[in-house]
PDB file of C-alpha atoms and ligand atoms in Angstrom:
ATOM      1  CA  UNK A  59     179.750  43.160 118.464  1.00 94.00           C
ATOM      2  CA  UNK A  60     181.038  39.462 118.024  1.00 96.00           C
ATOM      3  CA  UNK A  61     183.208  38.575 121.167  1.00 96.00           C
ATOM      4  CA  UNK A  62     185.202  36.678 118.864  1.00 97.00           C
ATOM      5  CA  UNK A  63     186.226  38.482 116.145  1.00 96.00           C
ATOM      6  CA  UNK A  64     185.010  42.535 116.064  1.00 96.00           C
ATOM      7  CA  UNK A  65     187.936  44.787 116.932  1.00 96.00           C
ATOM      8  CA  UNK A  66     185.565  47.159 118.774  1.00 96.00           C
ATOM      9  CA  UNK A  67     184.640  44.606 121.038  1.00 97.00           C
ATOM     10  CA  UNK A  68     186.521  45.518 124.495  1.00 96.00           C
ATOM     11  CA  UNK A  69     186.406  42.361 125.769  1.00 96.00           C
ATOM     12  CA  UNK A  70     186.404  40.306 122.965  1.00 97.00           C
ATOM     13  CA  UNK A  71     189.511  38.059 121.469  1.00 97.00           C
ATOM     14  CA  UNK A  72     189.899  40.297 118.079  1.00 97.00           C
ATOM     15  CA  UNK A  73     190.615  37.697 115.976  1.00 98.00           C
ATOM     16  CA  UNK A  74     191.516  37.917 112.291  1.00 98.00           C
ATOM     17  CA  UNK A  75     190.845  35.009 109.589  1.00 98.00           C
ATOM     18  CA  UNK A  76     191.850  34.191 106.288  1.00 98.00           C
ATOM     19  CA  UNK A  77     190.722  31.837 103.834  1.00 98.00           C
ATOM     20  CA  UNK A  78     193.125  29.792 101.533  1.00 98.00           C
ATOM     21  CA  UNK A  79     193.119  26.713  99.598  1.00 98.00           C
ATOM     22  CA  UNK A  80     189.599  25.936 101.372  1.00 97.00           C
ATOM     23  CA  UNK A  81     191.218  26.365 104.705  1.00 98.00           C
ATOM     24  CA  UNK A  82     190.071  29.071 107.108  1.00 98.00           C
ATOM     25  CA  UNK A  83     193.240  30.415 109.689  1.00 98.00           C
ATOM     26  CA  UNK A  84     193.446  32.398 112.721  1.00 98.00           C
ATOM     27  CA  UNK A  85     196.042  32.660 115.578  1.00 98.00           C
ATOM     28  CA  UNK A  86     195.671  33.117 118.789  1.00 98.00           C
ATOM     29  CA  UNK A  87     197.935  33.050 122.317  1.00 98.00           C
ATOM     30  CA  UNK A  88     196.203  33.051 125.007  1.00 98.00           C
ATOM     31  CA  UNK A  89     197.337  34.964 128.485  1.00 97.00           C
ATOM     32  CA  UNK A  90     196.213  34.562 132.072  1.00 96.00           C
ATOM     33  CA  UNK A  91     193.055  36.120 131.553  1.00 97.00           C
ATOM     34  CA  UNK A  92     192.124  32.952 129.545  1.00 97.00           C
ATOM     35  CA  UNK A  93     192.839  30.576 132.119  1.00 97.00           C
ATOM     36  CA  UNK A  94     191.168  27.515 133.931  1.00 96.00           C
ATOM     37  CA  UNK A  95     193.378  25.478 135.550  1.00 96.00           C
ATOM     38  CA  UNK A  96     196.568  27.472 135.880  1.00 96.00           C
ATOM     39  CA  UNK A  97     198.596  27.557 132.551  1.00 97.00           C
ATOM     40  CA  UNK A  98     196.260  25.760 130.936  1.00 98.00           C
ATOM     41  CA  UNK A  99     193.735  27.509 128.587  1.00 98.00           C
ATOM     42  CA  UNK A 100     190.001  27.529 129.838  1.00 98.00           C
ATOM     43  CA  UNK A 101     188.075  24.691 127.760  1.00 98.00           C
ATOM     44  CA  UNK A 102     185.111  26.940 126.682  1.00 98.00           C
ATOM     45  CA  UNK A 103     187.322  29.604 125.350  1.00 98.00           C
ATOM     46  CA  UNK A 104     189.345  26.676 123.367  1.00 98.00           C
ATOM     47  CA  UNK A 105     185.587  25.816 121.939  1.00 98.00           C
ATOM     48  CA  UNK A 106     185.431  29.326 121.290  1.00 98.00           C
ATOM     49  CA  UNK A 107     188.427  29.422 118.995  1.00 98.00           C
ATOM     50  CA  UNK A 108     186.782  26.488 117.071  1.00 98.00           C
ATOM     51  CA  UNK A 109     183.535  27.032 117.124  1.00 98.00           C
ATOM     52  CA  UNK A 110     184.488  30.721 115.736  1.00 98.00           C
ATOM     53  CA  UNK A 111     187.132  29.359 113.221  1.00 98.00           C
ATOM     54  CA  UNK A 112     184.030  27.208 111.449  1.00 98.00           C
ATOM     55  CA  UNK A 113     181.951  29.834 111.126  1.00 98.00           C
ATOM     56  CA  UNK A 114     184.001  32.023 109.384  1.00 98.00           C
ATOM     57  CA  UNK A 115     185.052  29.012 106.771  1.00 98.00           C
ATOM     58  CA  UNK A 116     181.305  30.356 106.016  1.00 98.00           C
ATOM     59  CA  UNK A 117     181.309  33.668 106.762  1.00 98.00           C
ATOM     60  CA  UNK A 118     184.215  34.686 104.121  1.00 98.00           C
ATOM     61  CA  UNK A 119     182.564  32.817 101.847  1.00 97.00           C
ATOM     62  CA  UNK A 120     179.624  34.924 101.888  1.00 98.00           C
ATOM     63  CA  UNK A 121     177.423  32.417 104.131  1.00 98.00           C
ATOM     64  CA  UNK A 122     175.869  33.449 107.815  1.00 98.00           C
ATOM     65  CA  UNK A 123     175.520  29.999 109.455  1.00 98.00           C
ATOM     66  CA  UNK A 124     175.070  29.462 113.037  1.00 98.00           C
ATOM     67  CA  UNK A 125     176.392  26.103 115.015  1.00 98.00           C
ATOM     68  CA  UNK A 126     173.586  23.502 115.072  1.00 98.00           C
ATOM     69  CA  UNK A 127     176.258  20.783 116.738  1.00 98.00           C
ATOM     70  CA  UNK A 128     179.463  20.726 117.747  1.00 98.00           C
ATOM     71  CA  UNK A 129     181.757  17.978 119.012  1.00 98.00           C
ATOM     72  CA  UNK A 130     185.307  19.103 120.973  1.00 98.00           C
ATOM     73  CA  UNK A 131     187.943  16.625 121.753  1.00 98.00           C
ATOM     74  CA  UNK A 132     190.391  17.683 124.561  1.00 98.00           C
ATOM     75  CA  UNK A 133     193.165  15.388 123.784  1.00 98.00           C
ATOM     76  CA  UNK A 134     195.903  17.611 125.783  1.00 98.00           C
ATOM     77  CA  UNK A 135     195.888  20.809 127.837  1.00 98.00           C
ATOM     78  CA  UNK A 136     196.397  23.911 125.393  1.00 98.00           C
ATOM     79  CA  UNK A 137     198.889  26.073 127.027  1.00 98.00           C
ATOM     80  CA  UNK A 138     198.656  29.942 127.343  1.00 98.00           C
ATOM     81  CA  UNK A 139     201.498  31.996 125.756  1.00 98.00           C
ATOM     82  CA  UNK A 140     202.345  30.485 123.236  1.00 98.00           C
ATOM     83  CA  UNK A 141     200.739  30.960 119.312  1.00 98.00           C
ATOM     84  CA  UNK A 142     197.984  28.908 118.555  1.00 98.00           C
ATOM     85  CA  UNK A 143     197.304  28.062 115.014  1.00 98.00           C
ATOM     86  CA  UNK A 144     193.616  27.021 114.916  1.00 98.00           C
ATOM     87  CA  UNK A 145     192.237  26.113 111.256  1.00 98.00           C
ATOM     88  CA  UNK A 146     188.857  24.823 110.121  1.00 98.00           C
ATOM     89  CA  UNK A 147     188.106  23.271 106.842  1.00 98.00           C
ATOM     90  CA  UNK A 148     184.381  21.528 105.221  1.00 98.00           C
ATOM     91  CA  UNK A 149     184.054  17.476 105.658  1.00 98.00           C
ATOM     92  CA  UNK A 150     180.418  17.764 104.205  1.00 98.00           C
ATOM     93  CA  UNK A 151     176.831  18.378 104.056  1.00 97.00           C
ATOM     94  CA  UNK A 152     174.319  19.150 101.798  1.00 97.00           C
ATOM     95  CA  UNK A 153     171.695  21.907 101.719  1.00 97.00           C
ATOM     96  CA  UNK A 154     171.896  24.408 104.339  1.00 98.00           C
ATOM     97  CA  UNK A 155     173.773  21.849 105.883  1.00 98.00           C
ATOM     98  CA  UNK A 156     177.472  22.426 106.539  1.00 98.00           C
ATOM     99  CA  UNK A 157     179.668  19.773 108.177  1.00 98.00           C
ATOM    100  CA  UNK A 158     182.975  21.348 109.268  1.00 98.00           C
ATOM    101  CA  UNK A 159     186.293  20.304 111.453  1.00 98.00           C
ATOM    102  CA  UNK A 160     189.032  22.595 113.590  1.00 98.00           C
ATOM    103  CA  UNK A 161     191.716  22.104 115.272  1.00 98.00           C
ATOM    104  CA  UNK A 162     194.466  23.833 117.299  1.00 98.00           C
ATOM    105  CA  UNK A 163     197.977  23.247 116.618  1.00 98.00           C
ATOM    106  CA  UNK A 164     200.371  24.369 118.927  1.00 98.00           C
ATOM    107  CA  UNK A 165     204.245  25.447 117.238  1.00 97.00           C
ATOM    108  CA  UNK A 166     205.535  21.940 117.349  1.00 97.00           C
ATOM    109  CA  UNK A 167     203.235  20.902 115.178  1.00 97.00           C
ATOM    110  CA  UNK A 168     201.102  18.952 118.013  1.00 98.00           C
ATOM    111  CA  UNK A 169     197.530  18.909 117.901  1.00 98.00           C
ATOM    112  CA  UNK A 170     195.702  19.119 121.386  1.00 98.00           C
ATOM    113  CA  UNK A 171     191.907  19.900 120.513  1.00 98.00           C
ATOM    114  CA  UNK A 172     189.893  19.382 117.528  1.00 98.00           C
ATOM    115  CA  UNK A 173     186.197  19.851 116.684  1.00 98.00           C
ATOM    116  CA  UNK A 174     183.505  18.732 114.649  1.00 98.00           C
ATOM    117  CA  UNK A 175     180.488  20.729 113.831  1.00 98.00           C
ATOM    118  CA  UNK A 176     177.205  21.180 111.685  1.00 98.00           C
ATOM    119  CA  UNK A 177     176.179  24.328 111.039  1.00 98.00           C
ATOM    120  CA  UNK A 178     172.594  25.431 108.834  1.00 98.00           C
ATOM    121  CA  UNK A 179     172.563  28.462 106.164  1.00 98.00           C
ATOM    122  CA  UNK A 180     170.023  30.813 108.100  1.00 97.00           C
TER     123      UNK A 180
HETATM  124  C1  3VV B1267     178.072  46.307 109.897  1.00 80.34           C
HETATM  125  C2  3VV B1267     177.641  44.930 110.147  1.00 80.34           C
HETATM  126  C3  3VV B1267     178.610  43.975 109.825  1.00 80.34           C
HETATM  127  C4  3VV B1267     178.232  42.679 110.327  1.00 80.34           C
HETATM  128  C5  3VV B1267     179.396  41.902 110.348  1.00 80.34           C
HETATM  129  C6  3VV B1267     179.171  40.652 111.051  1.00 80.34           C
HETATM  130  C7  3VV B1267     180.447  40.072 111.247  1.00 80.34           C
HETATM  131  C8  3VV B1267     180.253  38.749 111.875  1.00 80.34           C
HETATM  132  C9  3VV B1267     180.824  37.742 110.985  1.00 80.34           C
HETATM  133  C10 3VV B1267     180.766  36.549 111.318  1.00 80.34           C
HETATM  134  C11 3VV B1267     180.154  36.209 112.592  1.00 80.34           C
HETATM  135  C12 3VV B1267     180.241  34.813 112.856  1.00 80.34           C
HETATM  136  C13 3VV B1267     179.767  34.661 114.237  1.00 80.34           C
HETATM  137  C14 3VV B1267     179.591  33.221 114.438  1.00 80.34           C
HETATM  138  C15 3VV B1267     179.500  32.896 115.867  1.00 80.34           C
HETATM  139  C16 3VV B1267     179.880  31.479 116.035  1.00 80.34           C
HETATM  140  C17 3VV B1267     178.766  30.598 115.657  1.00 80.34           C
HETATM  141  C18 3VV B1267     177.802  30.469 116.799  1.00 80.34           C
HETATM  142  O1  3VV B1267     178.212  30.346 117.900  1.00 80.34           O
HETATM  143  S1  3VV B1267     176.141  30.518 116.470  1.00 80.34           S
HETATM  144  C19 3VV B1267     175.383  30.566 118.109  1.00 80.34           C
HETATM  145  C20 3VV B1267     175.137  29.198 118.648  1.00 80.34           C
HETATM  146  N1  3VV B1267     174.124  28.499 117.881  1.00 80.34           N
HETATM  147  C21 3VV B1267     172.835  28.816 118.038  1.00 80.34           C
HETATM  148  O2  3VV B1267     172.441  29.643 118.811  1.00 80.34           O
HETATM  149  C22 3VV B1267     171.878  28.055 117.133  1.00 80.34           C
HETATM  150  C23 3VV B1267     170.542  27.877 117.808  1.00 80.34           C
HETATM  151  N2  3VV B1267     169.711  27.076 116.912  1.00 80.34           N
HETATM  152  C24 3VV B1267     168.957  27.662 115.957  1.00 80.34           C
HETATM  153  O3  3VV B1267     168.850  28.876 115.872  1.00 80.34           O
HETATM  154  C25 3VV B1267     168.277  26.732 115.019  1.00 80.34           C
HETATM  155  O4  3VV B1267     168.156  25.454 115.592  1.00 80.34           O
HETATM  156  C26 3VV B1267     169.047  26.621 113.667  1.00 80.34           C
HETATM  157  C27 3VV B1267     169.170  27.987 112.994  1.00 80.34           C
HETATM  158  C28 3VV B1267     170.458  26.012 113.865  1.00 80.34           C
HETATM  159  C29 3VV B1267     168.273  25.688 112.746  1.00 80.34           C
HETATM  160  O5  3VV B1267     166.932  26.068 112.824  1.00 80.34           O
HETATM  161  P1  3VV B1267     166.046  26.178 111.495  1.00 80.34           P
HETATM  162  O6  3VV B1267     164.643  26.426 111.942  1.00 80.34           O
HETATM  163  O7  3VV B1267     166.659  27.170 110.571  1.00 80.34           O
HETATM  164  O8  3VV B1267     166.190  24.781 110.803  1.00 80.34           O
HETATM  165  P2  3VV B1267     165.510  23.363 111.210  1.00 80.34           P
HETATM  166  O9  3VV B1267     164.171  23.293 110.548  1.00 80.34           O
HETATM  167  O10 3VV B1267     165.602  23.136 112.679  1.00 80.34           O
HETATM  168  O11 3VV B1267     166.495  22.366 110.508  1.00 80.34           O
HETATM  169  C30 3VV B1267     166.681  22.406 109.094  1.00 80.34           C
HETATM  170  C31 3VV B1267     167.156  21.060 108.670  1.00 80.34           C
HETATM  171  O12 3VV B1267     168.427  20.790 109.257  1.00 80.34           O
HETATM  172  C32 3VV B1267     168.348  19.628 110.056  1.00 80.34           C
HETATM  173  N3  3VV B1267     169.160  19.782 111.240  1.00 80.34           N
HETATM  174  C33 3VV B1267     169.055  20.715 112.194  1.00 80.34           C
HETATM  175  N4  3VV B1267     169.983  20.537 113.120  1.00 80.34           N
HETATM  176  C34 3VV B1267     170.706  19.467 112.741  1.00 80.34           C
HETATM  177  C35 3VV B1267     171.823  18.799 113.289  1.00 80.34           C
HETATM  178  N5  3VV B1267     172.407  19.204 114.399  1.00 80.34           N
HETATM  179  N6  3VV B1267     172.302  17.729 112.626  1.00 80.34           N
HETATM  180  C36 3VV B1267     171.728  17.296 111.481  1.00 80.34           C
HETATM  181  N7  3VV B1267     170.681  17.920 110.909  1.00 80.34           N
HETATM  182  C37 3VV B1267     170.175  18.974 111.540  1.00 80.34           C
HETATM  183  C38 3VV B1267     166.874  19.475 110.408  1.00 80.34           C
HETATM  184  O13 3VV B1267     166.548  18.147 110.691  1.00 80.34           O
HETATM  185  C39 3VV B1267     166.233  19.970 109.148  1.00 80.34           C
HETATM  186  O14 3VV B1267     166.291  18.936 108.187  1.00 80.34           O
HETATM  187  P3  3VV B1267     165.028  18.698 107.163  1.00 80.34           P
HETATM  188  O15 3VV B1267     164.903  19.975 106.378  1.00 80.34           O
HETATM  189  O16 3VV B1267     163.870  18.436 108.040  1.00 80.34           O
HETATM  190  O17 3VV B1267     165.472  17.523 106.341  1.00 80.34           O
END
């Protein structure tokens, strides 16, 4: 029961993804439940979104990879309550080596975390 994305998980964020035009999509807002400093979203959730976001780029695509590496810049706080638009897309690799990015783009248009990652076919 991912905590990420099955809708039978109680706890879990329920998200839904699509992929289009090689670009995997979710949204998410988070609420005070999510929190670390107050207002602000809490940094390992925020990894959660990405980290989840590049794995599905594989997942709908048929592949089960798990993260091998991941890099997270925290360039700004991401807020709760308002929609999050957090998209991953493939840089690279070769083999059962994936290289993927994400970000989080808040409704302005503003970009406040991003990630890198490798993930490996298993
Ligand atoms: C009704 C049922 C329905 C089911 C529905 C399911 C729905 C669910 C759908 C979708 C779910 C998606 C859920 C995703 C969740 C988010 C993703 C996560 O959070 S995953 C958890 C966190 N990550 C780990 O726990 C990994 C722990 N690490 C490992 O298990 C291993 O290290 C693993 C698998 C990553 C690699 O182990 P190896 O044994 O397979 O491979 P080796 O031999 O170590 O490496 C292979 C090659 O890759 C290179 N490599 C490995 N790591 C590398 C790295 N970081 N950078 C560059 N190269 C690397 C190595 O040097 C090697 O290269 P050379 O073949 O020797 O040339």
């Amino acid at each position: 029961m991912c905590f990420a994305c099955s809708p039978r998980n109680p706890i879990g964020l329920h998200l839904q993804f699509s992929l289009e035009d090689g670009v995997c999509r979710t949204t998410f807002t988070a609420g005070e439940v999510h929190q670390g400093w107050n207002g602000c979203m809490h940094g390992g959730l925020i990894a959660t979104l990405l980290d989840e976001v590049m794995a599905q780029w594989l997942w709908l695509q048929g592949i089960a990879g798990m993260t091998a590496e991941m890099t997270t810049r925290f360039s700004r706080p991401v807020p709760v309550g308002v929609p999050l638009e957090v998209t991953a897309r493939q840089t690279g690799g070769r083999g059962r080596l994936f290289e993927l990015a994400a970000e989080i783009a808040l409704p302005d248009g503003q970009v406040p975390v991003h990630a890198r990652a490798k993930f490996l076919k298993v």
